Short mmCIF file of C-alpha atoms in Angstrom, two decimals:
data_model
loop_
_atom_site.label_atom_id
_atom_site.label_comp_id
_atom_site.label_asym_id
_atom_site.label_seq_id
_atom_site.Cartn_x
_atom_site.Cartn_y
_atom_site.Cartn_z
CA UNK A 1 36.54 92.45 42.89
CA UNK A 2 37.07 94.56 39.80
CA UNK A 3 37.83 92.60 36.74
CA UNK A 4 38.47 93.96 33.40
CA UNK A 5 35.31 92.60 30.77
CA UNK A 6 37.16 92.58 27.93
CA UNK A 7 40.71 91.28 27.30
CA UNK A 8 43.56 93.80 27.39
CA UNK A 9 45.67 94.57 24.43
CA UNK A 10 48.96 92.62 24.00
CA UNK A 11 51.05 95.39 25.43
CA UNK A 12 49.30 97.26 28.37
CA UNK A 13 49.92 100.33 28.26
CA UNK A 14 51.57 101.57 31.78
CA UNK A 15 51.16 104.78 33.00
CA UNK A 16 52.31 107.77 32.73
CA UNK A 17 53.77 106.54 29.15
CA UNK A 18 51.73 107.47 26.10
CA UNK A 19 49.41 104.45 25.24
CA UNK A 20 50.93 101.93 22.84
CA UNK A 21 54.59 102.28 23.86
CA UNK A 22 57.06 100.67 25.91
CA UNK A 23 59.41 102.60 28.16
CA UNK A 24 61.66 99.46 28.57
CA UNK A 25 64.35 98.10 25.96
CA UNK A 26 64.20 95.31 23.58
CA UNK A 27 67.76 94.58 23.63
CA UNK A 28 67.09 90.60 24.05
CA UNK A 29 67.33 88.09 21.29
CA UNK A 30 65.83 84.77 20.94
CA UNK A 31 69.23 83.14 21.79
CA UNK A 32 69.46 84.87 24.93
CA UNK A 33 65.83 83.95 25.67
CA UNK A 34 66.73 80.09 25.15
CA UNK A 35 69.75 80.15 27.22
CA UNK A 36 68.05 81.93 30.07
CA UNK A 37 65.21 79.25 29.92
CA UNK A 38 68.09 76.42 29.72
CA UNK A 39 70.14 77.69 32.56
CA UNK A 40 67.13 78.61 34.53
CA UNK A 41 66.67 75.18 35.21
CA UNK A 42 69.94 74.62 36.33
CA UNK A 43 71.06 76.15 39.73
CA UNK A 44 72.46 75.20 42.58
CA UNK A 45 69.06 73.71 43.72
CA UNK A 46 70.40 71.16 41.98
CA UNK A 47 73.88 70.87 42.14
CA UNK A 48 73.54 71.40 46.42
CA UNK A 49 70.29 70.88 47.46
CA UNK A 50 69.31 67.48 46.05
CA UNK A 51 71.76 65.87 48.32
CA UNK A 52 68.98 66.70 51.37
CA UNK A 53 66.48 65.46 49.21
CA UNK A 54 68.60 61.88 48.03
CA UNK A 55 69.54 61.38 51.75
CA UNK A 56 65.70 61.22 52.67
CA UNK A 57 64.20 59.54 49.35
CA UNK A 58 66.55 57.18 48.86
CA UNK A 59 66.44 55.78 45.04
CA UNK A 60 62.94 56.97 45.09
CA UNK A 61 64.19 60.49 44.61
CA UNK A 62 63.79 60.05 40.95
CA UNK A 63 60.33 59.84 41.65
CA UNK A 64 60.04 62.75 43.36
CA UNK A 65 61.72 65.07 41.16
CA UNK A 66 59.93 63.31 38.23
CA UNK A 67 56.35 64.15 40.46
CA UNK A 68 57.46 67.99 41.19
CA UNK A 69 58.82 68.01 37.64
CA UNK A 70 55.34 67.33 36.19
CA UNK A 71 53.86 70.13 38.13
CA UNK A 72 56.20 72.57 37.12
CA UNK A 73 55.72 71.68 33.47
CA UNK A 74 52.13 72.52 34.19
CA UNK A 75 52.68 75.64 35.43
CA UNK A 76 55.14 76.97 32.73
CA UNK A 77 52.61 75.73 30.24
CA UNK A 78 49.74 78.20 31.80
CA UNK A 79 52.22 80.74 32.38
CA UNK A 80 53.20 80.25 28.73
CA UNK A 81 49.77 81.04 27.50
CA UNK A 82 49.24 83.66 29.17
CA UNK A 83 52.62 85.48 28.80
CA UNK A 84 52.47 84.60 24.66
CA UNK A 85 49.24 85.89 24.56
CA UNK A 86 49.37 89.55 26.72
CA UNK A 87 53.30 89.35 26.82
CA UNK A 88 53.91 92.13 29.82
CA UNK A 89 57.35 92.84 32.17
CA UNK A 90 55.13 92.00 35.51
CA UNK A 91 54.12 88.61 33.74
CA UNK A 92 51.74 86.49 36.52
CA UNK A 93 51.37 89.37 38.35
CA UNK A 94 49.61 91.10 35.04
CA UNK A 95 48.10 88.18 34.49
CA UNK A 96 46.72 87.71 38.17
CA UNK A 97 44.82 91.73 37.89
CA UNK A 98 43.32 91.25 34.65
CA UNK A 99 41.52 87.55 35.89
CA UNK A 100 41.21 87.85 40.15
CA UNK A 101 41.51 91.87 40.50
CA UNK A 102 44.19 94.10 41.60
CA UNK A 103 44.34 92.85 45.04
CA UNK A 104 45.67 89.49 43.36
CA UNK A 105 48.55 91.00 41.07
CA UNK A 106 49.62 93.61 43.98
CA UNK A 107 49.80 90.61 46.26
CA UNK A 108 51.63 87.77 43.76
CA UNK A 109 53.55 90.38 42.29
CA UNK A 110 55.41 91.81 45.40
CA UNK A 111 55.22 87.94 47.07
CA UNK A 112 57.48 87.17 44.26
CA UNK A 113 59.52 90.35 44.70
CA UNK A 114 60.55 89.39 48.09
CA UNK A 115 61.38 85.63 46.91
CA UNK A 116 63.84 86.95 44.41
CA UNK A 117 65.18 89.88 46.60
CA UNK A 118 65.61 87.20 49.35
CA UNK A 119 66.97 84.93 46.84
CA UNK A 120 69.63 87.11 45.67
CA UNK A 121 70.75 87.72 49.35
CA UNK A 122 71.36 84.22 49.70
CA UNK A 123 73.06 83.74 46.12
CA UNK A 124 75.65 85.87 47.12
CA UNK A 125 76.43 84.67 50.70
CA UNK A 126 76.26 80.91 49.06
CA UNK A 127 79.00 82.30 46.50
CA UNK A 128 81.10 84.09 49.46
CA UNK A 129 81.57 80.72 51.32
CA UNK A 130 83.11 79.25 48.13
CA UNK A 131 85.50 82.20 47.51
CA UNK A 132 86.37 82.22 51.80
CA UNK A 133 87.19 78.43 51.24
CA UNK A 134 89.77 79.41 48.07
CA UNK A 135 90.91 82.40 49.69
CA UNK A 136 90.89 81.65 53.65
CA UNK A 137 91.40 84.68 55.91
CA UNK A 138 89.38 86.82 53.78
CA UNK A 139 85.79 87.71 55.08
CA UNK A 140 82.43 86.95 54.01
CA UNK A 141 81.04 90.30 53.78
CA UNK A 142 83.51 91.07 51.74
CA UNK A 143 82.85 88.78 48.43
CA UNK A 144 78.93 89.69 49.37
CA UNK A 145 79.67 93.23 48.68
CA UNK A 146 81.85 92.34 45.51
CA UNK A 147 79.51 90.47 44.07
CA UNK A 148 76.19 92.51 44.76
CA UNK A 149 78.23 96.00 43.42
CA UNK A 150 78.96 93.94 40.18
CA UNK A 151 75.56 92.20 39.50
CA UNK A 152 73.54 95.67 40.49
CA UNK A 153 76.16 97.60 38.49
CA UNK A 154 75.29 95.35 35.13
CA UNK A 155 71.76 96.01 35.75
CA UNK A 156 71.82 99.55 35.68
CA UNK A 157 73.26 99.42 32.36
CA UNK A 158 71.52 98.11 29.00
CA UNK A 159 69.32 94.77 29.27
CA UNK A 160 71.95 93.84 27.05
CA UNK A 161 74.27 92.95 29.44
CA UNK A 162 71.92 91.04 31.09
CA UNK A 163 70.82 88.99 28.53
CA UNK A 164 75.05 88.27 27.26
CA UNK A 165 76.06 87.83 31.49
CA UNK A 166 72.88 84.75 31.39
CA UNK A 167 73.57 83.72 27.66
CA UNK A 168 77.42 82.74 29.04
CA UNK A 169 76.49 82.02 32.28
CA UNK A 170 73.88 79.30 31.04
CA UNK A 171 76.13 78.02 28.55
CA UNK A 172 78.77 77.41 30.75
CA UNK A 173 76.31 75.52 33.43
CA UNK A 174 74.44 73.63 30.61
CA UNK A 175 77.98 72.28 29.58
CA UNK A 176 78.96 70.98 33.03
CA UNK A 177 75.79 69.24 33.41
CA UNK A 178 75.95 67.83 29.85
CA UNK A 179 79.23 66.68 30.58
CA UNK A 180 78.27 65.01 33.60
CA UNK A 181 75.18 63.18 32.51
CA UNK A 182 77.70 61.98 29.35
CA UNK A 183 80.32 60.26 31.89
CA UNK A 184 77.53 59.59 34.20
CA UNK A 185 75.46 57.51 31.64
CA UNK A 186 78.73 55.84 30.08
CA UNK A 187 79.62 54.79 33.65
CA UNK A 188 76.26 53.32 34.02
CA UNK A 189 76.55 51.07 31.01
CA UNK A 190 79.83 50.00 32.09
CA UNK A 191 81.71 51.81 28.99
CA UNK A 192 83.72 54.10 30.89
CA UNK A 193 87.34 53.22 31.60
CA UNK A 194 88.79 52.07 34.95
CA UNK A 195 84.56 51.49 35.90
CA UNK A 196 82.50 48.74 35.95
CA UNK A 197 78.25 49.05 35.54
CA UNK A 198 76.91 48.81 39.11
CA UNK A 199 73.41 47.46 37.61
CA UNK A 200 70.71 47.96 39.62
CA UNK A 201 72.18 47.17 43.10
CA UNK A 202 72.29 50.65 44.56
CA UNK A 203 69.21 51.35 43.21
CA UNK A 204 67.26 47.63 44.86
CA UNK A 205 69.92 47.15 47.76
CA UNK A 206 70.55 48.72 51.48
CA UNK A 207 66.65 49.50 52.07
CA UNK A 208 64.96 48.74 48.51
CA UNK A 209 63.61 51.42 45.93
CA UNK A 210 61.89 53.44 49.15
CA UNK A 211 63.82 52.66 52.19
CA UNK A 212 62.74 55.34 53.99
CA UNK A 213 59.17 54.66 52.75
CA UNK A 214 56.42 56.90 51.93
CA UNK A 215 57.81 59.71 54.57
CA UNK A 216 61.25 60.06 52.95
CA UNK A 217 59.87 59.71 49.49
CA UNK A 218 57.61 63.03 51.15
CA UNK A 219 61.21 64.81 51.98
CA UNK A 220 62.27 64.58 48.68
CA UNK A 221 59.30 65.75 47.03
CA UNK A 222 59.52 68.57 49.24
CA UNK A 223 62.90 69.56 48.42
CA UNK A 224 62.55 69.04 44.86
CA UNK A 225 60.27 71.97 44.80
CA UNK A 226 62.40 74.34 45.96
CA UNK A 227 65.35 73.65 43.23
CA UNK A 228 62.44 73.95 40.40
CA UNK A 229 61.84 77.56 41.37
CA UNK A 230 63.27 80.45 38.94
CA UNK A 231 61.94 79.28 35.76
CA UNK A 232 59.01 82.16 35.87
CA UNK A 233 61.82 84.51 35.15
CA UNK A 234 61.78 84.16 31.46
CA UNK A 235 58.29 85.32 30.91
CA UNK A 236 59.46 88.52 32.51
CA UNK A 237 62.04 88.92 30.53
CA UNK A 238 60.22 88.08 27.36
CA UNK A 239 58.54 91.25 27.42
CA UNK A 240 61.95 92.87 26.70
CA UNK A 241 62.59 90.72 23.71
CA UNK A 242 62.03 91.91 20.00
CA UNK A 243 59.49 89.19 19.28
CA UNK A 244 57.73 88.36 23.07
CA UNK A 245 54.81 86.16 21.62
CA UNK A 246 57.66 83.95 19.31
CA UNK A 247 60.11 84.34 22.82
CA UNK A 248 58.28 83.16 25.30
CA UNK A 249 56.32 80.50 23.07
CA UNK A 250 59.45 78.40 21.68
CA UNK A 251 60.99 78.64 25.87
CA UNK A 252 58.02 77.61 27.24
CA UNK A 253 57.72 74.75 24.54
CA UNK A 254 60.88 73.17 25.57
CA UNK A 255 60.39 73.22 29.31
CA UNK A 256 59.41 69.52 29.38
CA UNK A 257 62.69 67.88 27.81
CA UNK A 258 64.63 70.35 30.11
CA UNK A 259 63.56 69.28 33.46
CA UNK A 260 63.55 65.61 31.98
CA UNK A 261 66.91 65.26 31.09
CA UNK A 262 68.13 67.33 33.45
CA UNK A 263 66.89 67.22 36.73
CA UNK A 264 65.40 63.40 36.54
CA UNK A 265 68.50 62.58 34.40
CA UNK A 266 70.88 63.34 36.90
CA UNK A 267 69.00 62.04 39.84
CA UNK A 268 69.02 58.65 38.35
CA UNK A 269 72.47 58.70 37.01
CA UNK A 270 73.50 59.27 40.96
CA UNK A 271 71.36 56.98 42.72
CA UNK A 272 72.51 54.50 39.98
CA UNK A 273 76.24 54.88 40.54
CA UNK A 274 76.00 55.36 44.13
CA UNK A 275 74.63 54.20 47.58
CA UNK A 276 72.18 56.73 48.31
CA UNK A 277 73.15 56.40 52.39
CA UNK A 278 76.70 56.81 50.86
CA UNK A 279 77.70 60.21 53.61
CA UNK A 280 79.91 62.25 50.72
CA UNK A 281 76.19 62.47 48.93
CA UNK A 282 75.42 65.02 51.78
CA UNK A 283 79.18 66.08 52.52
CA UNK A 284 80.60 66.88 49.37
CA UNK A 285 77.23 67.08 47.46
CA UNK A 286 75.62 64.53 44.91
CA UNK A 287 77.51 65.53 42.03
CA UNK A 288 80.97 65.88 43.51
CA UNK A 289 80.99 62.58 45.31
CA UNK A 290 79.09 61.36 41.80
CA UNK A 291 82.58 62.50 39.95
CA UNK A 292 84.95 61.50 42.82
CA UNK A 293 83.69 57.88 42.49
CA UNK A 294 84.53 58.71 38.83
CA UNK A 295 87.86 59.12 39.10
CA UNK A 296 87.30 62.93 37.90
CA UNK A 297 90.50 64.79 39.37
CA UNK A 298 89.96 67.34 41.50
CA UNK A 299 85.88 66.73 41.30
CA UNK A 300 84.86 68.94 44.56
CA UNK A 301 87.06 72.22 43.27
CA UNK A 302 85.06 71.54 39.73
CA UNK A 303 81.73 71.43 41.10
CA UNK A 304 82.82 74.21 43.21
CA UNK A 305 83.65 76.01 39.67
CA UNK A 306 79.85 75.21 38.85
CA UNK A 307 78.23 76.32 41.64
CA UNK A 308 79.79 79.27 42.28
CA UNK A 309 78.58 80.24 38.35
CA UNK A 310 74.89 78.76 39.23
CA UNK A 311 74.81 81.18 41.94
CA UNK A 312 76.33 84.46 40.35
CA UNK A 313 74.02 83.61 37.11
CA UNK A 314 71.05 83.35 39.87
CA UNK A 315 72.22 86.65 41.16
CA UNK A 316 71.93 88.44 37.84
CA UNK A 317 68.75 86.73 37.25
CA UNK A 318 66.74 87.66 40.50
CA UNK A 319 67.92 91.58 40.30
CA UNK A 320 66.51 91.82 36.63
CA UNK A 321 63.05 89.59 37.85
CA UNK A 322 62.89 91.42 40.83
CA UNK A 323 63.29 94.96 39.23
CA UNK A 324 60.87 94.36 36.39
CA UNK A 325 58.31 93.08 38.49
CA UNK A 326 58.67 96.21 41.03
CA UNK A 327 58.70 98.36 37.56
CA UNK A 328 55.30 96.89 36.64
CA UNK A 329 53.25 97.03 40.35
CA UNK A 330 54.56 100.71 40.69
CA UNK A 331 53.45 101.52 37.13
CA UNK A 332 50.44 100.05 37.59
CA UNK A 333 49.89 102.34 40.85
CA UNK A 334 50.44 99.31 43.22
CA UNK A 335 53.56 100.86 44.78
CA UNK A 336 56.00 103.42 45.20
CA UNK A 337 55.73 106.05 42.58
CA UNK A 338 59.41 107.25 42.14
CA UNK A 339 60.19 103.47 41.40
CA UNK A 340 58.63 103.96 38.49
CA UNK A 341 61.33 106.30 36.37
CA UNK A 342 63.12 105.23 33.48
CA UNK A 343 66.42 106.35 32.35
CA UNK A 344 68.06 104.90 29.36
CA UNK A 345 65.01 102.36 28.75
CA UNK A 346 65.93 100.62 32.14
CA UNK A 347 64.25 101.05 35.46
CA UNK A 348 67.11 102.39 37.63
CA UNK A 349 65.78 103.16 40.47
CA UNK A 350 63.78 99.32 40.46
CA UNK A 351 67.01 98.27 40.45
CA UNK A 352 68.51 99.94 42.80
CA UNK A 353 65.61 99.15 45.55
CA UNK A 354 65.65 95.41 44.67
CA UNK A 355 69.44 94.97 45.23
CA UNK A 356 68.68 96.92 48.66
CA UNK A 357 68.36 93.69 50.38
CA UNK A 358 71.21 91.92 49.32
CA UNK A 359 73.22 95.18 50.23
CA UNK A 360 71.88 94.87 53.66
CA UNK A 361 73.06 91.18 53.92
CA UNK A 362 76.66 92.28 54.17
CA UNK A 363 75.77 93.68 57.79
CA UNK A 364 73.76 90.94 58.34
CA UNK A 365 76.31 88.55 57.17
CA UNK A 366 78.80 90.11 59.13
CA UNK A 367 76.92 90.39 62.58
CA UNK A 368 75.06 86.32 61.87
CA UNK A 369 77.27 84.41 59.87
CA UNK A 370 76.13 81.26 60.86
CA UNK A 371 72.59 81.70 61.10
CA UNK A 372 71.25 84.01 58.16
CA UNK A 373 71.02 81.34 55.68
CA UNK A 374 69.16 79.29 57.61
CA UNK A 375 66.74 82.05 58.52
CA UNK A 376 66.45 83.50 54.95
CA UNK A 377 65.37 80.47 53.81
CA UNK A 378 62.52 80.02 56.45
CA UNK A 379 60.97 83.96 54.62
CA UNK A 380 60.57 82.18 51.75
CA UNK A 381 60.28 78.69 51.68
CA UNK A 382 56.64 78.19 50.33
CA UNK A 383 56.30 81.36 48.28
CA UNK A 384 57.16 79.69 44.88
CA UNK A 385 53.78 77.71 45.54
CA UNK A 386 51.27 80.71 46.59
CA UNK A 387 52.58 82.33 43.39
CA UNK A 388 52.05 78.91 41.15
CA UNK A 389 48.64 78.77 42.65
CA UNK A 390 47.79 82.37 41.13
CA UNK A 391 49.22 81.46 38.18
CA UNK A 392 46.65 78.41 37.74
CA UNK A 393 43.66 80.41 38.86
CA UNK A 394 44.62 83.42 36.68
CA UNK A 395 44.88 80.89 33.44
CA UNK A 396 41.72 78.99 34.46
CA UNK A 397 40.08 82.47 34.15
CA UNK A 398 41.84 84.14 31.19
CA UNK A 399 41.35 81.18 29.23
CA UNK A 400 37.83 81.01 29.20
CA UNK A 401 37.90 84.72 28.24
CA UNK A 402 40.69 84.55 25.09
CA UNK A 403 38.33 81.87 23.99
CA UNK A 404 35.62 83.59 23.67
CA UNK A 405 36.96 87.47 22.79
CA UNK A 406 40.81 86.43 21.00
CA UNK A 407 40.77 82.84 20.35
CA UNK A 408 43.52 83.53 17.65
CA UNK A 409 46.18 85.06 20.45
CA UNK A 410 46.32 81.54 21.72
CA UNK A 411 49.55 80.60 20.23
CA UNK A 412 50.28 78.62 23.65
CA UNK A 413 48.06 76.51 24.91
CA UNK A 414 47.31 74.26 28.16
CA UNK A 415 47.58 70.60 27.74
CA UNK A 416 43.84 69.10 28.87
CA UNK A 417 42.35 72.39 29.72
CA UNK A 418 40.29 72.75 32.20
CA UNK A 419 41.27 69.03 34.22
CA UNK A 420 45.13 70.07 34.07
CA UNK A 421 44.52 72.87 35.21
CA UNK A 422 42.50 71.98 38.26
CA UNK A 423 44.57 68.94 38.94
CA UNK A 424 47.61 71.76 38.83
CA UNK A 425 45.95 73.42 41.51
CA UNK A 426 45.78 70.40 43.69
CA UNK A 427 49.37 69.51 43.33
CA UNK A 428 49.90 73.18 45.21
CA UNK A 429 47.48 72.65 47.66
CA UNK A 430 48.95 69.76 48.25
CA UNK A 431 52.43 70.19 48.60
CA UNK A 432 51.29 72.80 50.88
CA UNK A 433 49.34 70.40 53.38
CA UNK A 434 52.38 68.39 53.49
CA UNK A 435 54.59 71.44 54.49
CA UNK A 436 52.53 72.25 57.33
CA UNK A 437 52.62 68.70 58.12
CA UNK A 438 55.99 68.55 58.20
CA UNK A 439 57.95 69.43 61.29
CA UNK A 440 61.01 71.10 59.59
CA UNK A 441 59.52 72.97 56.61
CA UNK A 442 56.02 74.15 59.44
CA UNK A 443 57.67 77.55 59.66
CA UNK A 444 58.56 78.00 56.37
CA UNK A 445 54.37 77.87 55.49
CA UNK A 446 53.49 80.18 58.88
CA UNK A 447 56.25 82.95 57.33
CA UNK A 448 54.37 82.42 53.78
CA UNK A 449 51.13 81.95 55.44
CA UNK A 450 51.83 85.28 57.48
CA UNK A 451 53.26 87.33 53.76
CA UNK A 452 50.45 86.33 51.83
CA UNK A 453 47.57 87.76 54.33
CA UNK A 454 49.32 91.02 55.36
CA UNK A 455 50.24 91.61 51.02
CA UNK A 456 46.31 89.87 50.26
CA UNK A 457 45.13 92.46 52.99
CA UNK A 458 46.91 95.82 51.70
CA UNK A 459 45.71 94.80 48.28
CA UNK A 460 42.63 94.30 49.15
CA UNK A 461 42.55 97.90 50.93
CA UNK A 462 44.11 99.85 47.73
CA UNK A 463 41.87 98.18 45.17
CA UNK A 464 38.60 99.57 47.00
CA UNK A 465 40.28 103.18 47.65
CA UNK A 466 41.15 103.15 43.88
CA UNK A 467 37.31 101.95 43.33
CA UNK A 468 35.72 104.38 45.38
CA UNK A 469 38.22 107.55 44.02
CA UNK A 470 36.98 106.34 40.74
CA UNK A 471 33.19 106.63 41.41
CA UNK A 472 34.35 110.07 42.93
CA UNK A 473 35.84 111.71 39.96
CA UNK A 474 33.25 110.62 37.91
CA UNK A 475 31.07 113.41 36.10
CA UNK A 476 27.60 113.48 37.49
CA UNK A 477 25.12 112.74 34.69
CA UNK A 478 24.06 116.05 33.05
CA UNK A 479 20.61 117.46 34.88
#
């Protein structure tokens, strides 16, 4: 494999732009930065998904998220130190060349491409079932359309309007969740009116703690993954900041308070207030049925309010990741060349090739409405944790090297470094092994499983054609 010997500079130059420069904008500010690492957390992972995951765990879910929390933590800390210290718009998948090789950033780089390309595909048939509930009659192709035209419209403009559409976006979801772990927690200590404090019965009673034991406690962890994925988007956009190092250090920083309060916070607020077998946990979702037992008027068409912003801010979020990551493979020479132009310091045509798929999902939502989600989600269900694995090898690597060649650009660093790291590395491996072991979420690992060898493979066969046209257009020694 070929490996760079010495550490790159801070901003890799990318051809075929002079050295030293950057074709892309800096139009983000710190307080667009912050907000996209709030909000990032928030999505509706949470607000839908951890009613599968409640249903199987029981009480115990808090456990679970709290397990998968602690592993994600770990991973934005690498990714932190690594992205502070060589701060660059194709973040892990930089990262990944300079430690493994080439093979490894073409590979996690366009892995994580389809994850977000996929992801934005089923954003925007997610949001089109809300918008066919409050406007029946109307099709579901139709709000995909709407939505992708607007969201890939905004990118082709300034990174700007990014950075504003996620700065309100995130505001707007950090209040709903503030405001529900506020009531939640004043409903728990009995101070709410109209409610008394349930104690700890739902969390002890019908089954105990685990009532589903070790196996549903195995669900949950499972689907807690999933919701955690998304946060590895602002390292990429970091690199379009004015400050990246100061950017992506302070977001990183306050990843661990984030996922505490809000993803453990909540779980435990709702298994507190209500039976976890309790069927509107799974009907209406976990925090709709939380605020119907509230007394919250109108608490589905609210959380419907929420979601549907959680899934348009995903949107908007996945076509920048996904573009800046294609940006950085092709201008590295690990894809399609004429993805690689720049007009008005963004990469239009990036843009316009990773919005491609969710354009294609309004035929494919029209011809299988009732089975493309399902099938979407198969494609991608354990790519978050191939990519999290590169991460932790690439950091394992690159930190033995900025400690011996730049031990002053370590402005972030890894808690416990080397065990964290390795014990990191396990969690992914392991999470894995249970996937595989798991009936439902088997397929999901053959599909990633199947991505990763073919992507691994075409790496692998570019990175020795680049190394032996190298040794070919090298001047023969004089004599």
């Amino acid at each position: 494999m070929s490996q760079n010997s010495t550490l790159a500079p801070p901003e890799r130059p990318q051809a075929p732009h002079p050295a030293g420069t950057s074709p892309l904008g800096n139009g983000l500010k710190q307080r667009h930065l912050s907000m996209i690492a709030l909000g990032g957390v928030i999505g509706a992972g949470l607000f839908v998904g951890s009613g599968a995951g409640i249903a199987a765990a029981g009480p115990s879910i808090v456990l679970a998220y709290a397990a998968s929390g602690l592993l994600v933590m770990f991973v934005m800390r690498m990714l932190g130190e690594m992205s502070a210290a060589n701060p660059a718009s194709g973040s892990f998948s930089v990262h990944a060349d300079r430690a493994i090789g080439p093979w490894a950033g073409f590979t996690a780089g366009w892995m994580f491409w389809t994850l977000l390309c996929v992801g934005v595909a089923i954003e925007a048939i997610g949001a089109a079932h809300i918008m066919t509930g409050w406007f029946p009659g109307t099709p579901s192709w139709m709000w995909v359309l709407v939505f992708m035209a607007f969201f890939c419209g905004s990118n082709l403009a300034a990174v700007s309007n990014f950075g504003e559409f996620e700065f309100w976006f995130a505001a707007l979801k950090i209040g709903a969740i503030a405001l529900f772990l506020g009531l939640g927690t004043l409903a728990v200590l009995g101070l709410l009116p109209g409610t008394a404090s349930p104690g700890s019965a739902n969390l002890l009673h019908d089954g105990g703690f685990l009532p589903n034991g070790i196996d549903g406690l195995l669900v949950g962890l499972l689907a807690s993954v999933v919701a955690y994925g998304g946060l590895e988007t602002v390292t990429i956009a970091a690199a379009e900041s004015a400050d990246p190092v100061k950017g992506v250090a302070k977001a990183v920083k306050t990843t661990m308070w984030r996922i505490a309060i809000v993803y453990v916070g909540s779980m435990l607020v709702i298994v507190t207030l209500l039976p976890w077998n309790d069927p509107a946990v799974t009907g209406q979702g976990p925090y709709a049925a939380t605020l119907d037992h509230l007394g919250i008027p109108a608490a589905g068409q609210i959380m419907n309010v929420v979601i549907l912003i959680a899934l348009l801010s995903a949107m908007n979020a996945n076509i920048y990741g996904s573009s800046r990551m294609a940006y950085s493979l092709v201008s590295r020479g690990q894809g399609p060349k004429a993805l690689a132009k720049v007009s008005g310091r963004v990469p239009r045509r990036a843009v316009l090739a990773s919005s491609g798929f969710g354009f294609v999902t309004v035929l494919l939502s029209y011809w299988y409405p009732d089975t493309l989600f399902a099938w979407l989600l198969n494609m991608v269900g354990g790519v978050i944790l191939i990519v999290w694995g590169f991460i932790a090898v690439s950091q394992f690597v690159l930190r033995r090297r900025l400690e011996r060649e730049a031990p002053e650009r370590l402005v972030v660093k890894m808690w416990g470094f080397p065990y964290l790291t390795w014990v990191a590395l396990a969690g992914v491996v392991g999470v894995l092994v249970l996937m595989a072991l798991d009936g439902d979420t088997r397929v999901q690992v053959l599909f990633t499983g199947g991505l990763t060898v073919a992507l691994a493979a075409t790496g692998y066969v570019m990175q020795r054609r680049a190394q032996t046209r190298a040794v070919e257009d090298r001047p023969s020694p004089a004599g």
